[in-house]
CSV table of N, CA and C in Angstrom, one decimal:
chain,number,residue,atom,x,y,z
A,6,UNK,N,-6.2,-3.3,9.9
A,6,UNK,CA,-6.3,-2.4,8.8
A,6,UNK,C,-7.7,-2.6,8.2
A,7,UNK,N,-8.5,-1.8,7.9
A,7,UNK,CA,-9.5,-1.8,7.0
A,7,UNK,C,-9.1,-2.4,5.5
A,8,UNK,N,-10.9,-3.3,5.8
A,8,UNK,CA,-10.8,-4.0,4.6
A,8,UNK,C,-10.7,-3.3,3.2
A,9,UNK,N,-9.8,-3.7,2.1
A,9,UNK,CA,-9.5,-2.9,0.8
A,9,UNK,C,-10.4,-3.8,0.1
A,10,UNK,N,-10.4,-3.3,-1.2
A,10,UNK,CA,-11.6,-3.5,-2.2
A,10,UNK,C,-10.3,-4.8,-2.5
A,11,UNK,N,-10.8,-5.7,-2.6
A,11,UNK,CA,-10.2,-7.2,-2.9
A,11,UNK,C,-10.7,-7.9,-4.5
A,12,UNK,N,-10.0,-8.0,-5.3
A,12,UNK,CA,-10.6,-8.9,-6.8
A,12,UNK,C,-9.9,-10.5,-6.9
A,13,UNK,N,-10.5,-11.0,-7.0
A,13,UNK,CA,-9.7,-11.9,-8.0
A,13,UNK,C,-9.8,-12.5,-9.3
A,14,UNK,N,-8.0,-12.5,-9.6
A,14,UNK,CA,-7.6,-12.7,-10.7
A,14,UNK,C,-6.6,-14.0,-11.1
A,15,UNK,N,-7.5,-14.6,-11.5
A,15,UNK,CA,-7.3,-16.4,-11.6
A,15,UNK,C,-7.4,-16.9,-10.5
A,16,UNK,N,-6.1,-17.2,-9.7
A,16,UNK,CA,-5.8,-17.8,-8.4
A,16,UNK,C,-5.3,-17.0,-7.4
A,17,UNK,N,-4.7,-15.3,-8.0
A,17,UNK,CA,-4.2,-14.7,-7.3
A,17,UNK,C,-4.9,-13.7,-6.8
A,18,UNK,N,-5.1,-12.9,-5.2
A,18,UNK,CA,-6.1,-12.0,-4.8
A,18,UNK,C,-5.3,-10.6,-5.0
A,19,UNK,N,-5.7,-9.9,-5.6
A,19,UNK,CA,-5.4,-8.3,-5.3
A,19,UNK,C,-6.5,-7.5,-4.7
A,20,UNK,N,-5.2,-6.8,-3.9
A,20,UNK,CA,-6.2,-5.9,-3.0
A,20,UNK,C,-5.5,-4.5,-3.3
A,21,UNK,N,-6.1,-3.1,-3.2
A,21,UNK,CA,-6.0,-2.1,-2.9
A,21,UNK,C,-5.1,-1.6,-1.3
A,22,UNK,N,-4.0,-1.3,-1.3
A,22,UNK,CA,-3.2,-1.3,-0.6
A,22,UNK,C,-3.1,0.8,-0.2
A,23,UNK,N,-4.1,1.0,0.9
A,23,UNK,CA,-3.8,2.9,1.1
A,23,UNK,C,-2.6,3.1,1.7
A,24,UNK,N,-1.4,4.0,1.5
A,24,UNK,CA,-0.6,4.3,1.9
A,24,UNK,C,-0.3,5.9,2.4
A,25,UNK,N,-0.3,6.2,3.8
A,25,UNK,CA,0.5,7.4,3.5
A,25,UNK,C,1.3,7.9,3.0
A,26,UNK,N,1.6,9.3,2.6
A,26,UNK,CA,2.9,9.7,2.0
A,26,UNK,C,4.1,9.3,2.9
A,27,UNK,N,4.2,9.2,4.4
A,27,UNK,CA,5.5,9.0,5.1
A,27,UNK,C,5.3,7.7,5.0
A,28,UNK,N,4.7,6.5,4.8
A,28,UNK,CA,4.6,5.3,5.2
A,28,UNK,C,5.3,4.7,3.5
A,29,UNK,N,4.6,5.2,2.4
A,29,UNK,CA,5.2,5.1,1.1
A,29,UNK,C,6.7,5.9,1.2
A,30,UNK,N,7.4,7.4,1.5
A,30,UNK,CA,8.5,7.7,1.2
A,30,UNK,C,9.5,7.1,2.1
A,31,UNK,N,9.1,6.4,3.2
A,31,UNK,CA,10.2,6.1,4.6
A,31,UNK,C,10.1,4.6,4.4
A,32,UNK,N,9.1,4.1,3.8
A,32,UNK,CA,9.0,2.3,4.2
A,32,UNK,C,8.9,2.2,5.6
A,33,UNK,N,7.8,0.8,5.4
A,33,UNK,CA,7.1,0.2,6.6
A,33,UNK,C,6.6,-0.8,6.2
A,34,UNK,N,6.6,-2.0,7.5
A,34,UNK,CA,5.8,-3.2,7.2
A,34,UNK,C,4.6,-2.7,8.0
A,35,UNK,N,3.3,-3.5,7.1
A,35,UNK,CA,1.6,-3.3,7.2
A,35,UNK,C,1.3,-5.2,7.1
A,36,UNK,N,0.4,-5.1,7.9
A,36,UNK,CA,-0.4,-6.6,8.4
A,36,UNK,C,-1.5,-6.4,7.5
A,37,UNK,N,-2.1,-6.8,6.4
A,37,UNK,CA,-3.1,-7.2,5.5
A,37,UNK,C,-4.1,-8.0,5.8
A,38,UNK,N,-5.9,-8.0,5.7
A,38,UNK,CA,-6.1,-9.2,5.8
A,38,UNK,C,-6.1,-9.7,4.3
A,39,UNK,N,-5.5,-11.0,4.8
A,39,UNK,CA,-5.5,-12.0,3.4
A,39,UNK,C,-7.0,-12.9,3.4
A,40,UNK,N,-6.9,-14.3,2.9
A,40,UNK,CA,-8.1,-14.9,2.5
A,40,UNK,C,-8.4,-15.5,4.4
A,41,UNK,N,-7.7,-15.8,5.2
A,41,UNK,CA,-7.6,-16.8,6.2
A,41,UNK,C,-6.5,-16.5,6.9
A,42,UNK,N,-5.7,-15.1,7.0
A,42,UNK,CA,-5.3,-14.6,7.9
A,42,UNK,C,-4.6,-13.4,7.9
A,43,UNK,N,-3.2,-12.7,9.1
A,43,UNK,CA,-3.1,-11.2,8.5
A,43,UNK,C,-2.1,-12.0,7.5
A,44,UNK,N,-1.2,-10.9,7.1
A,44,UNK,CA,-0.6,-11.3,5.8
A,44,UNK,C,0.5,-10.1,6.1
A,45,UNK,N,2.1,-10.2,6.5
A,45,UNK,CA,2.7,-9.1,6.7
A,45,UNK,C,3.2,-8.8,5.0
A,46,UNK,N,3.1,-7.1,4.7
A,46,UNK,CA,3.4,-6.7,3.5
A,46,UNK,C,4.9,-5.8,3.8
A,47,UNK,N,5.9,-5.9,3.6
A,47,UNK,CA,7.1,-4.9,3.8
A,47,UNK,C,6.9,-3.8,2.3
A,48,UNK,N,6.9,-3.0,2.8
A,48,UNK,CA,6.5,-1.6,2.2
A,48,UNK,C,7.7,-0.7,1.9
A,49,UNK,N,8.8,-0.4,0.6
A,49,UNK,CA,9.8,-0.4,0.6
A,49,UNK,C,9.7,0.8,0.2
A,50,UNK,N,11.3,2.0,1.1
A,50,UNK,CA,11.0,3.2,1.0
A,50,UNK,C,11.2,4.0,-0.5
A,51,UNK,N,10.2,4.8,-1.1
A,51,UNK,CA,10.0,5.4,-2.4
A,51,UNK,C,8.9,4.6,-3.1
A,52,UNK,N,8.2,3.8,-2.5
A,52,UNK,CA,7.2,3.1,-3.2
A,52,UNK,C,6.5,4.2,-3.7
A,53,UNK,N,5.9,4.2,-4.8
A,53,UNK,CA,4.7,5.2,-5.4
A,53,UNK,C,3.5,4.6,-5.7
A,54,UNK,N,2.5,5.4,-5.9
A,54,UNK,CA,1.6,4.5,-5.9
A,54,UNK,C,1.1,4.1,-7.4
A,55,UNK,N,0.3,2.7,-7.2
A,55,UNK,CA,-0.1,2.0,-8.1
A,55,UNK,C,0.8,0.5,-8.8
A,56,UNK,N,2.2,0.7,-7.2
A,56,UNK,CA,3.5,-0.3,-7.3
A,56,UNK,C,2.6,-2.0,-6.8
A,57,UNK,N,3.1,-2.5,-7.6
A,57,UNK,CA,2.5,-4.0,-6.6
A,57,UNK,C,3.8,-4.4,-5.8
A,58,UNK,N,3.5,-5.0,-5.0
A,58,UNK,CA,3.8,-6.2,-3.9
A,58,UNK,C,2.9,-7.2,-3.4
A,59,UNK,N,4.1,-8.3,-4.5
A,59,UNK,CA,3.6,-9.7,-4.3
A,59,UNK,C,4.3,-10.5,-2.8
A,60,UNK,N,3.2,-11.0,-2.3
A,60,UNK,CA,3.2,-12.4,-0.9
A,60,UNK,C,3.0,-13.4,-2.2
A,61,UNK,N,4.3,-14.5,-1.8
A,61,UNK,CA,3.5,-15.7,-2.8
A,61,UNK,C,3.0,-16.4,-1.5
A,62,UNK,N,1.9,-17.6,-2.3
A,62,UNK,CA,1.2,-18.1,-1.8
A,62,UNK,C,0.3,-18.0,-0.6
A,63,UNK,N,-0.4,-17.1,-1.4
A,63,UNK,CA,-1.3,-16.2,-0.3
A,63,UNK,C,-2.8,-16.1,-1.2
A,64,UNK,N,-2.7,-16.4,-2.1
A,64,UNK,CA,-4.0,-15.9,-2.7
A,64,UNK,C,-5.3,-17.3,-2.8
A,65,UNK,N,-5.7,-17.3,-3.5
A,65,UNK,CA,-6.8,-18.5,-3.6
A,65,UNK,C,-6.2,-20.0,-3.6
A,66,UNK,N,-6.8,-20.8,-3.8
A,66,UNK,CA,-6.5,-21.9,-4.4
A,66,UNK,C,-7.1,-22.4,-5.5
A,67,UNK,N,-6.0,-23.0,-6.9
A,67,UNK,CA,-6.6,-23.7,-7.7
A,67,UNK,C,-7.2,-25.1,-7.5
A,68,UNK,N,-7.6,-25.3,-8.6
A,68,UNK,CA,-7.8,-26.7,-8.5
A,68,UNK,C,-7.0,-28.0,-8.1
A,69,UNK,N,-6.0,-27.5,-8.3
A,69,UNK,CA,-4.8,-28.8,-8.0
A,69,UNK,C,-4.6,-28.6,-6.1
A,70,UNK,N,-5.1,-27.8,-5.8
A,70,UNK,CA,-4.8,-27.7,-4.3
A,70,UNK,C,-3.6,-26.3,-4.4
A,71,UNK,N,-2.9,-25.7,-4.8
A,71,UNK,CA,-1.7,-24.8,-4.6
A,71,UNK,C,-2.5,-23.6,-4.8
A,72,UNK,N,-1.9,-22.3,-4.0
A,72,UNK,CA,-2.5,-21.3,-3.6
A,72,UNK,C,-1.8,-20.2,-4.3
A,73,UNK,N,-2.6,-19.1,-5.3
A,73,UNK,CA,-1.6,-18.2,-6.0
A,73,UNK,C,-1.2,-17.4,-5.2
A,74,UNK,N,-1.1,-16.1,-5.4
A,74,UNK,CA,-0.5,-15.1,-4.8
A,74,UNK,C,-1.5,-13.9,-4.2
A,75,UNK,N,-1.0,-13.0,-3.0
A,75,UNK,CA,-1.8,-12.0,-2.4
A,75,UNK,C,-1.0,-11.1,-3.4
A,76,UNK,N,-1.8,-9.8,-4.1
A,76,UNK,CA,-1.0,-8.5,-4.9
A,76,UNK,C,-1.5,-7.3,-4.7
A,77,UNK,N,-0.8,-6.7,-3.3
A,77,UNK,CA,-1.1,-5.3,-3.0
A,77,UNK,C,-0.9,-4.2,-3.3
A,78,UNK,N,-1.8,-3.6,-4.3
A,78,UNK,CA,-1.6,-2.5,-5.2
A,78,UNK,C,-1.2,-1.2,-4.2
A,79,UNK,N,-0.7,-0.6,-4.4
A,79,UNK,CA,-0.3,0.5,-3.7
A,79,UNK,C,-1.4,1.7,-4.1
A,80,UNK,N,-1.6,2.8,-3.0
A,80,UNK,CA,-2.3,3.9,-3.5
A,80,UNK,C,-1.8,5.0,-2.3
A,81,UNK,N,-1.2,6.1,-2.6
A,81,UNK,CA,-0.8,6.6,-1.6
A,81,UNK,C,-2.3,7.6,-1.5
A,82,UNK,N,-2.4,7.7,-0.1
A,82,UNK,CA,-3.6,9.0,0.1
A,82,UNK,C,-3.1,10.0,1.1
A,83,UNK,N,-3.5,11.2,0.4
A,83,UNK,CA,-3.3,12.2,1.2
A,83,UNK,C,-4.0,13.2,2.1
A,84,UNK,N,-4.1,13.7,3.4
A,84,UNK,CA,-5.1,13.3,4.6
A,84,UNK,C,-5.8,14.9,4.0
A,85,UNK,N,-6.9,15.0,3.7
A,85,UNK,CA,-7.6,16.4,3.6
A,85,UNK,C,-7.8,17.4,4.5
A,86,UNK,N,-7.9,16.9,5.9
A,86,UNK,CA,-7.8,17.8,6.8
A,86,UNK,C,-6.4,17.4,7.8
A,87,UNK,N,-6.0,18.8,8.2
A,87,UNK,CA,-4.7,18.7,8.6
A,87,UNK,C,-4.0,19.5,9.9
A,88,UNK,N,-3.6,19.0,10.7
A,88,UNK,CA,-3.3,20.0,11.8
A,88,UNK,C,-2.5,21.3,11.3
A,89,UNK,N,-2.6,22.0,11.7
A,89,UNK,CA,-1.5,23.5,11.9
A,89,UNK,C,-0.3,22.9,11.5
A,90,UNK,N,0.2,22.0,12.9
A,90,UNK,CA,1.3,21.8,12.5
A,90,UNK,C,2.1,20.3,11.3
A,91,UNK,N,1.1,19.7,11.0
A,91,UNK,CA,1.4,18.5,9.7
A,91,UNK,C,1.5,19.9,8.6
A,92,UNK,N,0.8,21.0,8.4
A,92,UNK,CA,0.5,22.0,7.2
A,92,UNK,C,2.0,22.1,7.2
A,93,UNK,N,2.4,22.7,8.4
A,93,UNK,CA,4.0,23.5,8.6
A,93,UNK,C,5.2,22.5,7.9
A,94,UNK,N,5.1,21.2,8.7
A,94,UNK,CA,5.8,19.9,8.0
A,94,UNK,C,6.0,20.3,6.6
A,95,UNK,N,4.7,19.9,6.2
A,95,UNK,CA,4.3,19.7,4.6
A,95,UNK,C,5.0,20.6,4.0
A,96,UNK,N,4.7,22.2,4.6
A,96,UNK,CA,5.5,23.7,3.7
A,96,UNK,C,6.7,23.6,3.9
A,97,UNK,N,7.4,23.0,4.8
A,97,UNK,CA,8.7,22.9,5.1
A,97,UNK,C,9.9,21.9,4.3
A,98,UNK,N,9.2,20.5,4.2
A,98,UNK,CA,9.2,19.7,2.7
A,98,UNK,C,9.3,20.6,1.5
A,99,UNK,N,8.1,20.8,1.4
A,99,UNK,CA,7.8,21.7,-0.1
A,99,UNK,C,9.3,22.2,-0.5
A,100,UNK,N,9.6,23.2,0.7
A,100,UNK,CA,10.5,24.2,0.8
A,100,UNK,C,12.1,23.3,0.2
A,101,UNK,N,12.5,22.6,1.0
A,101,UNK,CA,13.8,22.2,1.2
A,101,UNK,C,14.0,20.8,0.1
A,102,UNK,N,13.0,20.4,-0.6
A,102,UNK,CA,13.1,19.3,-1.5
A,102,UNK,C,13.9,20.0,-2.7
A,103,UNK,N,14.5,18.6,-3.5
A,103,UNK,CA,14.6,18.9,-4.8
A,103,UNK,C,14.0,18.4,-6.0
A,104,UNK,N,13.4,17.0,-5.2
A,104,UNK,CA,12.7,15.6,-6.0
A,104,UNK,C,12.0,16.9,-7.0
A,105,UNK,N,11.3,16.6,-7.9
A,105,UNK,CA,10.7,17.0,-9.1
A,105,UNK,C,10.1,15.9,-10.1
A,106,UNK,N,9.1,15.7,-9.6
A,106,UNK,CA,8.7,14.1,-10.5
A,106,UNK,C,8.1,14.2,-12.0
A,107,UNK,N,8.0,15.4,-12.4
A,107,UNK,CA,7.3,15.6,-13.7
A,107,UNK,C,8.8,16.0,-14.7
């Protein structure tokens, strides 16, 4: 996976987590890199974005030696260019949903 914009915050690393819309509405596990290796994230279905999911013991180390946490922010993105038929999907969705999130 491409590297995400990574901060850290005390001991613990957050990263920027991109998600498709089917990968956020269906759920999926994604391999992260962490500080020193991949890092599996299970990706639970209806995630929205800006959700965290915490790996403990995955993030830096303090001083005492113990390692905080990896916290992968969610961000769903949606693809700007689009085949014919992902458009059709998409209108077809549109069509037959009821979800209404506002």
């Amino acid at each position: 996976m491409k590297l995400a914009k990574r901060i850290l915050e005390k001991d613990n690393l957050i990263i920027e987590l991109p998600l498709t819309p089917s990968e956020a509405a269906l759920g999926c596990k994604l391999k992260v890199d962490g500080i020193d290796t991949k890092v599996d994230v299970n990706i639970l279905a209806g995630t929205c974005s800006g959700e965290e999911i915490r790996v403990n013991g995955m993030g830096y180390f303090d001083g005492n030696g113990k390692r905080g946490d990896l916290i992968a922010r969610t961000k769903i993105i949606v693809p700007k260019k689009m085949s014919q038929q992902q458009v059709e999907l998409y209108q077809k969705l549109q069509e037959i949903t009821s979800f209404v999130p506002r």
